[in-house]
Short mmCIF file of C-alpha atoms and ligand atoms in Angstrom, two decimals:
data_model
loop_
_atom_site.label_atom_id
_atom_site.label_comp_id
_atom_site.label_asym_id
_atom_site.label_seq_id
_atom_site.Cartn_x
_atom_site.Cartn_y
_atom_site.Cartn_z
CA MET A 267 91.33 73.00 119.40
CA ARG A 268 90.13 75.57 121.93
CA ASP A 269 86.60 75.58 123.29
CA THR A 270 84.37 78.63 123.15
CA GLN A 271 84.99 79.95 126.66
CA PRO A 272 88.58 81.20 126.24
CA VAL A 273 87.67 82.66 122.86
CA TYR A 274 84.99 84.76 124.49
CA GLY A 275 87.25 85.67 127.37
CA GLU A 276 90.01 86.87 125.13
CA ALA A 277 87.59 88.84 123.02
CA MET A 278 86.41 90.64 126.15
CA TRP A 279 90.00 91.31 127.13
CA HIS A 280 90.55 93.03 123.80
CA TRP A 281 87.33 94.95 124.18
CA ASN A 282 88.29 96.39 127.57
CA ARG A 283 91.78 97.15 126.39
CA ARG A 284 90.42 98.88 123.32
CA GLN A 285 88.09 101.00 125.42
CA PHE A 286 91.01 101.96 127.62
CA LEU A 287 93.22 102.82 124.68
CA SER A 288 90.55 104.97 123.08
CA THR A 289 91.05 107.52 125.88
CA GLY A 290 93.70 109.38 123.95
CA LEU A 291 96.79 107.30 124.46
CA PHE A 292 95.69 105.28 121.47
CA SER A 293 95.43 108.40 119.25
CA LEU A 294 98.95 109.36 120.22
CA LEU A 295 100.26 105.89 119.43
CA ALA A 296 98.43 105.82 116.11
CA LEU A 297 99.83 109.21 115.23
CA THR A 298 103.41 108.22 115.90
CA GLU A 299 103.03 105.17 113.68
CA ARG A 300 101.57 107.09 110.77
CA VAL A 301 103.94 108.74 108.34
CA GLY A 302 103.40 112.40 107.72
CA ALA A 303 103.80 112.53 103.96
CA VAL A 304 104.01 115.83 102.09
CA GLU A 305 101.03 114.90 99.93
CA PRO A 306 99.17 112.30 101.98
CA SER A 307 96.48 111.77 99.35
CA ARG A 308 98.86 110.85 96.52
CA PHE A 309 100.36 107.41 96.04
CA GLU A 310 103.93 107.73 94.82
CA PRO A 311 104.60 105.51 91.77
CA TRP A 312 106.95 102.55 92.22
CA ARG A 313 110.69 103.29 91.94
CA ALA A 314 113.67 101.01 91.30
CA GLY A 315 114.73 99.31 94.55
CA TRP A 316 111.26 99.28 96.09
CA LEU A 317 109.24 96.12 96.55
CA ASP A 318 105.50 96.86 96.28
CA LEU A 319 102.86 94.26 97.13
CA HIS A 320 99.35 95.29 96.08
CA HIS A 321 96.32 93.37 97.34
CA ILE A 322 93.68 94.47 94.86
CA SER A 323 90.14 95.05 96.13
CA THR A 324 87.43 94.08 93.62
CA GLY A 325 84.90 92.53 95.99
CA ARG A 326 84.93 89.43 93.76
CA GLY A 327 88.04 87.41 94.60
CA ASN A 328 91.76 87.51 95.25
CA SER A 329 94.52 89.23 93.32
CA MET A 330 97.98 90.29 94.49
CA LEU A 331 100.32 92.27 92.23
CA ALA A 332 103.98 92.38 93.24
CA ILE A 333 106.36 94.87 91.65
CA LEU A 334 109.82 93.54 92.46
CA PRO A 335 112.91 95.72 93.10
CA ASP A 336 114.10 95.75 89.45
CA GLY A 337 110.61 96.18 87.98
CA THR A 338 109.93 92.50 87.36
CA SER A 339 106.23 91.89 87.98
CA LEU A 340 104.48 88.96 89.60
CA MET A 341 100.74 88.48 90.01
CA VAL A 342 99.29 85.83 92.30
CA ASP A 343 95.68 85.03 91.35
CA ALA A 344 93.04 87.08 89.53
CA GLY A 345 89.70 85.96 90.93
CA ALA A 346 86.22 86.65 89.62
CA VAL A 347 83.29 84.97 91.34
CA ASP A 348 79.87 84.97 89.75
CA GLU A 349 78.10 88.02 91.19
CA THR A 350 74.71 86.30 91.01
CA SER A 351 75.75 83.36 93.21
CA ASP A 352 75.30 84.08 96.89
CA ALA A 353 74.75 87.77 96.08
CA ARG A 354 73.48 88.66 99.57
CA ALA A 355 76.80 87.63 101.10
CA LEU A 356 79.10 89.37 98.60
CA ALA A 357 80.84 92.73 98.96
CA PRO A 358 79.86 95.49 96.54
CA ALA A 359 81.73 95.27 93.22
CA ARG A 360 84.77 97.58 93.34
CA PRO A 361 84.98 100.13 91.89
CA ASP A 362 81.53 99.20 90.50
CA ALA A 363 79.74 96.60 88.39
CA SER A 364 80.26 98.38 85.05
CA ARG A 365 83.28 96.16 84.33
CA ARG A 366 84.21 92.58 85.13
CA PRO A 367 86.65 91.95 88.04
CA GLY A 368 89.42 90.85 85.63
CA GLU A 369 89.07 94.10 83.70
CA TRP A 370 89.43 96.14 86.89
CA ILE A 371 92.47 94.07 87.91
CA ALA A 372 94.10 94.62 84.49
CA ARG A 373 93.47 98.36 84.65
CA TYR A 374 94.80 98.60 88.21
CA ALA A 375 97.91 96.61 87.26
CA ALA A 376 98.50 98.63 84.09
CA ARG A 377 98.40 101.91 86.07
CA HIS A 378 100.94 100.67 88.61
CA LEU A 379 103.16 98.86 86.10
CA ALA A 380 103.49 102.03 84.00
CA ALA A 381 106.64 102.86 86.00
CA THR A 382 108.29 99.47 85.24
CA PRO A 383 110.51 98.55 82.27
CA ALA A 384 108.20 96.03 80.56
CA LYS A 385 104.72 97.24 81.60
CA GLN A 386 103.43 93.68 81.52
CA ILE A 387 102.92 90.77 83.90
CA ASP A 388 106.14 88.77 83.77
CA THR A 389 104.84 85.85 85.85
CA PHE A 390 101.33 84.93 86.93
CA VAL A 391 101.01 82.31 89.66
CA LEU A 392 97.65 80.62 90.03
CA SER A 393 97.35 79.30 93.59
CA HIS A 394 94.65 76.74 92.75
CA PHE A 395 91.73 76.04 90.46
CA HIS A 396 88.87 77.94 92.10
CA GLY A 397 86.93 80.78 90.48
CA ASP A 398 87.73 83.33 93.19
CA HIS A 399 91.43 82.92 92.24
CA MET A 400 91.31 82.00 88.53
CA GLY A 401 87.97 83.40 87.27
CA GLN A 402 84.62 81.64 87.27
CA LEU A 403 83.01 80.81 83.95
CA THR A 404 79.43 82.07 83.74
CA ALA A 405 76.79 82.27 81.01
CA ARG A 406 77.65 85.98 80.73
CA SER A 407 81.45 85.56 80.28
CA PRO A 408 82.20 87.10 76.87
CA GLN A 409 84.30 85.54 74.13
CA SER A 410 87.99 86.52 73.91
CA LYS A 411 89.25 88.30 70.81
CA LEU A 412 92.56 86.44 71.14
CA GLY A 413 91.40 82.81 71.05
CA ASN A 414 88.64 80.30 71.61
CA TYR A 415 87.92 80.88 75.29
CA LYS A 416 85.79 83.10 77.51
CA LEU A 417 86.89 86.10 79.55
CA THR A 418 86.91 85.80 83.33
CA GLY A 419 89.59 86.39 85.95
CA VAL A 420 93.08 85.78 84.59
CA SER A 421 91.93 85.41 80.97
CA ASP A 422 90.26 88.82 81.31
CA VAL A 423 93.50 90.32 82.63
CA ALA A 424 95.49 88.91 79.70
CA GLU A 425 93.04 90.34 77.18
CA THR A 426 94.51 93.81 77.69
CA LEU A 427 97.72 93.30 79.69
CA PRO A 428 100.25 90.80 78.34
CA ILE A 429 101.14 87.89 80.64
CA ARG A 430 104.48 86.32 79.69
CA ARG A 431 104.42 83.21 81.86
CA VAL A 432 101.92 81.27 83.96
CA LEU A 433 102.77 78.88 86.80
CA ASP A 434 100.08 76.60 88.19
CA ARG A 435 99.82 73.35 90.13
CA GLY A 436 98.45 71.23 87.29
CA PHE A 437 100.47 71.76 84.09
CA PRO A 438 100.72 69.85 81.81
CA ASP A 439 98.26 67.05 82.56
CA TYR A 440 95.97 68.63 85.17
CA SER A 441 95.35 65.28 86.80
CA TYR A 442 96.19 65.60 90.52
CA PRO A 443 94.61 64.26 92.61
CA GLY A 444 92.10 63.41 89.85
CA PRO A 445 91.34 64.96 86.46
CA ILE A 446 90.50 68.65 86.93
CA SER A 447 87.67 69.16 84.49
CA ASP A 448 85.14 71.63 85.86
CA PRO A 449 83.97 74.23 83.28
CA SER A 450 86.00 77.12 84.76
CA THR A 451 89.25 75.11 84.71
CA LEU A 452 88.56 73.84 81.17
CA ASN A 453 88.07 77.44 80.07
CA TYR A 454 91.33 78.41 81.82
CA ARG A 455 93.13 75.61 79.99
CA SER A 456 91.71 76.78 76.65
CA PHE A 457 93.02 80.24 77.53
CA LEU A 458 96.50 78.81 78.23
CA LYS A 459 96.53 76.82 75.00
CA ALA A 460 95.55 79.81 72.87
CA GLN A 461 98.05 82.07 74.63
CA GLN A 462 100.87 79.50 74.33
CA ALA A 463 100.41 79.71 70.56
CA ARG A 464 100.99 83.46 70.97
CA GLY A 465 104.21 82.96 72.98
CA MET A 466 103.09 82.63 76.60
CA LYS A 467 105.11 80.15 78.67
CA VAL A 468 103.33 77.77 81.03
CA GLU A 469 105.08 75.74 83.73
CA ARG A 470 104.15 73.71 86.75
CA PHE A 471 104.87 75.55 90.01
CA ARG A 472 107.79 73.63 91.59
CA ALA A 473 107.60 73.27 95.38
CA GLY A 474 110.96 73.94 97.05
CA ALA A 475 112.42 75.92 94.14
CA SER A 476 114.17 79.21 94.85
CA GLY A 477 114.79 80.36 91.29
CA GLN A 478 111.64 79.56 89.37
CA ILE A 479 110.51 83.12 90.07
CA SER A 480 113.43 85.54 89.88
CA LEU A 481 114.34 89.08 88.91
CA MET A 482 114.44 89.39 85.12
CA TYR A 483 115.99 92.79 84.54
CA GLU A 484 118.68 93.75 87.08
CA ALA A 485 119.03 90.76 89.37
CA ALA A 486 122.70 91.52 90.19
CA LYS A 487 121.71 94.87 91.74
CA HIS A 488 119.35 93.24 94.22
CA ALA A 489 121.13 90.18 95.59
CA ALA A 490 119.05 90.36 98.80
CA PHE A 491 115.90 89.45 96.87
CA ARG A 492 114.54 85.93 96.47
CA VAL A 493 111.28 84.07 95.97
CA ARG A 494 111.00 80.63 97.60
CA ASN A 495 108.30 78.25 96.41
CA LEU A 496 107.03 76.64 99.61
CA ALA A 497 104.34 74.16 98.63
CA SER A 498 102.25 72.70 95.83
CA ASN A 499 99.94 69.67 95.72
CA GLY A 500 100.90 68.81 99.30
CA GLU A 501 104.64 68.80 98.50
CA VAL A 502 106.25 71.05 101.11
CA TRP A 503 109.72 72.53 101.21
CA THR A 504 111.83 70.98 104.01
CA GLY A 505 113.98 74.08 104.56
CA GLU A 506 117.06 72.35 103.12
CA GLY A 507 118.22 73.15 99.60
CA GLU A 508 115.26 72.58 97.31
CA LYS A 509 114.14 69.38 99.04
CA THR A 510 110.46 68.67 99.62
CA ARG A 511 108.38 66.11 101.48
CA SER A 512 104.89 64.88 100.72
CA LEU A 513 102.10 65.59 103.21
CA PHE A 514 99.44 63.51 101.54
CA PRO A 515 99.46 59.70 101.69
CA PRO A 516 99.77 57.92 98.31
CA LEU A 517 96.37 58.22 96.62
CA GLU A 518 96.07 54.46 96.17
CA THR A 519 95.99 54.08 99.97
CA LEU A 520 93.01 56.45 100.34
CA PRO A 521 89.34 56.04 99.50
CA ARG A 522 88.49 58.50 96.76
CA ALA A 523 86.25 60.47 99.13
CA GLN A 524 89.36 61.21 101.23
CA TRP A 525 91.59 62.44 98.42
CA PRO A 526 93.09 65.86 99.11
CA LEU A 527 90.69 68.70 98.37
CA GLU A 528 91.54 71.55 96.04
CA ASN A 529 92.31 74.06 98.82
CA PRO A 530 95.08 72.10 100.61
CA CYS A 531 96.71 71.56 97.19
CA SER A 532 97.27 75.34 96.89
CA ASN A 533 100.62 76.78 95.84
CA ALA A 534 102.37 78.84 98.52
CA LEU A 535 105.41 81.07 98.22
CA ARG A 536 107.60 83.42 100.25
CA ILE A 537 109.07 86.68 98.98
CA GLU A 538 112.30 87.70 100.72
CA TYR A 539 114.04 91.09 100.50
CA GLY A 540 116.83 91.58 103.02
CA GLY A 541 115.15 91.12 106.41
CA PHE A 542 111.65 91.42 104.93
CA ARG A 543 109.63 88.26 104.38
CA TYR A 544 106.13 87.94 102.95
CA TYR A 545 103.98 84.83 102.74
CA ILE A 546 101.08 84.05 100.41
CA GLY A 547 99.50 80.60 100.17
CA GLY A 548 96.15 80.64 98.37
CA ASP A 549 93.49 78.71 100.24
CA LEU A 550 95.59 76.36 102.38
CA THR A 551 93.53 75.07 105.29
CA TRP A 552 94.11 73.28 108.59
CA ASP A 553 90.74 71.48 108.86
CA THR A 554 91.33 67.75 109.42
CA ARG A 555 87.66 66.82 109.78
CA PHE A 556 87.99 66.49 113.55
CA GLY A 557 91.29 64.68 113.27
CA SER A 558 90.05 61.93 110.96
CA GLN A 559 92.18 63.11 108.02
CA PRO A 560 95.33 64.62 109.55
CA TRP A 561 97.06 65.08 106.17
CA MET A 562 94.42 67.66 105.23
CA ASP A 563 96.14 70.16 107.52
CA ALA A 564 98.52 71.49 104.91
CA GLU A 565 98.56 74.92 106.50
CA SER A 566 100.54 74.11 109.67
CA PRO A 567 103.52 72.33 108.02
CA VAL A 568 103.79 75.09 105.41
CA ALA A 569 103.64 77.80 108.10
CA LYS A 570 106.39 76.08 110.10
CA VAL A 571 108.80 76.26 107.18
CA ALA A 572 107.60 79.70 106.03
CA GLY A 573 107.76 81.65 109.27
CA PRO A 574 108.56 83.91 110.89
CA VAL A 575 107.61 86.57 108.36
CA SER A 576 107.13 90.35 108.41
CA ALA A 577 103.78 90.24 106.60
CA ALA A 578 101.42 87.60 105.30
CA SER A 579 98.30 87.24 103.23
CA LEU A 580 95.88 85.14 105.28
CA ASN A 581 95.05 81.70 103.90
CA HIS A 582 91.56 81.04 102.57
CA HIS A 583 90.27 84.59 103.15
CA GLY A 584 90.43 84.01 106.93
CA TYR A 585 87.66 81.41 106.66
CA TYR A 586 86.98 79.29 109.76
CA ASP A 587 89.15 76.39 108.51
CA SER A 588 92.28 78.53 108.08
CA THR A 589 94.73 80.55 110.17
CA GLY A 590 95.05 77.87 112.82
CA GLU A 591 97.04 78.07 116.03
CA SER A 592 100.18 76.64 114.40
CA PHE A 593 99.95 79.20 111.62
CA VAL A 594 99.75 82.13 114.04
CA ARG A 595 102.58 80.75 116.22
CA ALA A 596 104.88 80.15 113.26
CA MET A 597 104.16 83.25 111.20
CA GLN A 598 104.44 85.97 113.89
CA ALA A 599 103.63 88.49 111.16
CA ARG A 600 103.46 92.17 112.10
CA ILE A 601 100.90 92.70 109.32
CA TYR A 602 98.24 90.27 108.10
CA VAL A 603 96.39 91.13 104.90
CA LEU A 604 92.92 89.66 104.58
CA GLN A 605 91.80 89.22 100.96
CA SER A 606 88.08 89.23 101.75
CA TRP A 607 84.87 89.73 99.77
CA HIS A 608 82.27 87.47 101.43
CA ALA A 609 80.26 87.62 104.68
CA SER A 610 82.16 84.58 105.98
CA HIS A 611 85.54 86.40 105.70
CA PRO A 612 87.06 86.34 108.27
CA ALA A 613 85.77 84.00 110.96
CA PHE A 614 85.56 85.47 114.46
CA ASP A 615 87.92 82.89 115.92
CA VAL A 616 90.50 83.60 113.20
CA LEU A 617 90.78 87.20 114.41
CA ASP A 618 90.82 85.98 118.00
CA ARG A 619 93.80 83.71 117.25
CA ILE A 620 95.70 86.49 115.48
CA TYR A 621 95.18 89.00 118.30
CA SER A 622 95.69 86.49 121.10
CA PRO A 623 98.79 87.22 123.22
CA VAL A 624 98.61 83.60 124.37
CA LEU A 625 99.49 82.20 120.94
CA GLU A 626 101.92 84.92 119.91
CA PRO A 627 102.86 87.80 122.20
CA GLY A 628 104.03 90.25 119.51
CA LYS A 629 101.90 93.04 118.06
CA HIS A 630 99.81 92.05 115.04
CA ASP A 631 97.57 94.11 112.81
CA VAL A 632 95.05 93.09 110.17
CA LEU A 633 93.94 94.99 107.08
CA ALA A 634 91.08 93.72 104.91
CA THR A 635 90.53 94.44 101.22
CA ASP A 636 86.76 94.36 101.82
CA LEU A 637 85.03 93.54 105.07
CA VAL A 638 81.39 92.82 104.18
CA GLU A 639 78.88 94.69 106.36
CA ALA A 640 77.39 91.48 107.77
CA ALA A 641 80.83 90.32 108.93
CA GLU A 642 81.50 93.73 110.44
CA ILE A 643 78.29 93.57 112.47
CA VAL A 644 78.84 90.03 113.71
CA GLU A 645 82.49 90.52 114.54
CA SER A 646 82.59 94.15 115.58
CA ARG A 647 84.30 93.36 118.88
CA LEU A 648 87.37 92.20 116.97
CA SER A 649 86.96 93.70 113.49
CA ASP A 650 87.01 97.20 115.03
CA ARG A 651 90.65 96.51 115.82
CA MET A 652 91.55 96.14 112.15
CA LEU A 653 93.80 98.89 110.83
CA SER A 654 91.61 99.04 107.73
CA GLN A 655 88.44 97.31 106.58
CA GLN A 656 88.25 98.36 102.93
CA GLY A 657 90.53 99.31 100.04
CA HIS A 658 93.55 98.12 98.09
CA VAL A 659 96.18 97.15 100.67
CA VAL A 660 99.72 97.96 99.52
CA LEU A 661 102.88 96.94 101.34
CA ARG A 662 105.82 99.12 100.30
CA ILE A 663 109.22 97.77 101.28
CA GLU A 664 112.18 100.16 101.17
CA PRO A 665 115.36 99.35 99.19
CA GLY A 666 117.27 96.61 101.00
CA GLY A 667 114.15 95.46 102.87
CA GLU A 668 114.84 96.72 106.43
CA ARG A 669 111.56 98.65 106.86
CA PHE A 670 108.16 98.76 105.24
CA TRP A 671 104.98 100.82 105.12
CA VAL A 672 101.36 99.88 104.61
CA VAL A 673 99.25 102.12 102.38
CA VAL A 674 95.51 101.74 101.82
CA LEU A 675 94.21 103.04 98.49
CA ASP A 676 90.58 103.90 97.83
CA SER A 677 88.94 101.26 95.63
CA ALA A 678 85.70 103.24 95.11
CA ASP A 679 87.16 104.61 91.86
CA GLU A 680 90.43 104.50 89.91
CA SER A 681 92.04 107.55 91.52
CA ASP A 682 94.29 105.46 93.81
CA ARG A 683 93.72 108.08 96.49
CA VAL A 684 95.53 107.26 99.73
CA LYS A 685 93.00 106.51 102.49
CA ALA A 686 95.54 105.68 105.18
CA ARG A 687 99.24 105.12 105.71
CA PHE A 688 100.88 103.12 108.48
CA GLY A 689 104.53 102.63 109.36
CA PRO A 690 107.38 102.38 109.16
CA PHE A 691 107.50 98.86 110.51
CA ASN A 692 110.76 97.03 111.08
CA SER A 693 110.92 93.95 108.86
CA VAL A 694 112.56 91.96 111.63
CA SER A 695 110.81 92.44 114.96
CA GLU A 696 112.85 92.80 118.15
ZN1 ZN B 839 89.43 81.23 97.68
#
């Protein structure tokens, strides 16, 4: 752990460097990195061979939609936090509060999946059982027309956009580390049960697997594509075959108060396309309670087997207990996407670690789906360096995976207007 002095010192270093770069050299550099498209305001629909990774901005939780090279679709999380809880700290609802977050996610996904063969969500992966990833049950969550459950988050998405298969960390008994029985998870399980009767498949996410998520339509055409399941419930891929090891001690050796928390149990996965690699790992954390519970750092061991990558979604919304030194050293990502919607996202020292040339000398950029104004004020010395602070963040990887672009789409309405474009970036850095 670093103390506060170097953090401050590095922040000042960035500040001076930023001031220097703003003299015009920076504009030139920025210009050369931006792609001059014919119609810069229009987002080109997905085409066969492209890998598109959409980080959807709703201001209410996480959701990532991946359109794979043959049109297979994968969604990781569909969050919906209660807008009345902690309202002062939340981002504005995007596009607005006239619909629930899950409805906006479904509509966004339907627009972008229109170009794919099945126009549905082939696989939904739930990283873990928290409302900002799954959907929080509130007194205002309406009843589904499809079964005996309420609509929030993923169940709201499935109300209008078919989901063929769900992978989570708990199926079928939902009992690790103890019974998972909070109201939002019980509602989610009622949703699964009703949808299974309608043909949806549900499986447990298998750590270490490299074929549980695969291309469903034209896999033979895209042999360079693969999804590796990295971790689940503290089981982490070893890097050999599909072998895993367990981070957490046997539960019977721990007092109940020290059982693994929900966040370090998150599912993590890596998407690979030629040289391109992308990491997403829910709310994995590195906080060990000042070293007293070392097994609670699930983030570092997962990062070591996941990295280096070309791009990554930051763990736990860049909260203070995530994106540790080991993560930054191992990941070396050119692009970090911050799925943010709360004043605590990200922590100042998280940005400091990412930008620090001491931890990782390469160039790193951060784009947030929604940087809340309070966070922007507190962290302006570092948040000003972000490539983007608001909007849907889309990574578009070219056929074969050698290069990729980052496109930010306006989330103020459903026009999908391009706010900014960056790239191309080489998937494998020099
Ligand atoms: Zn979360």
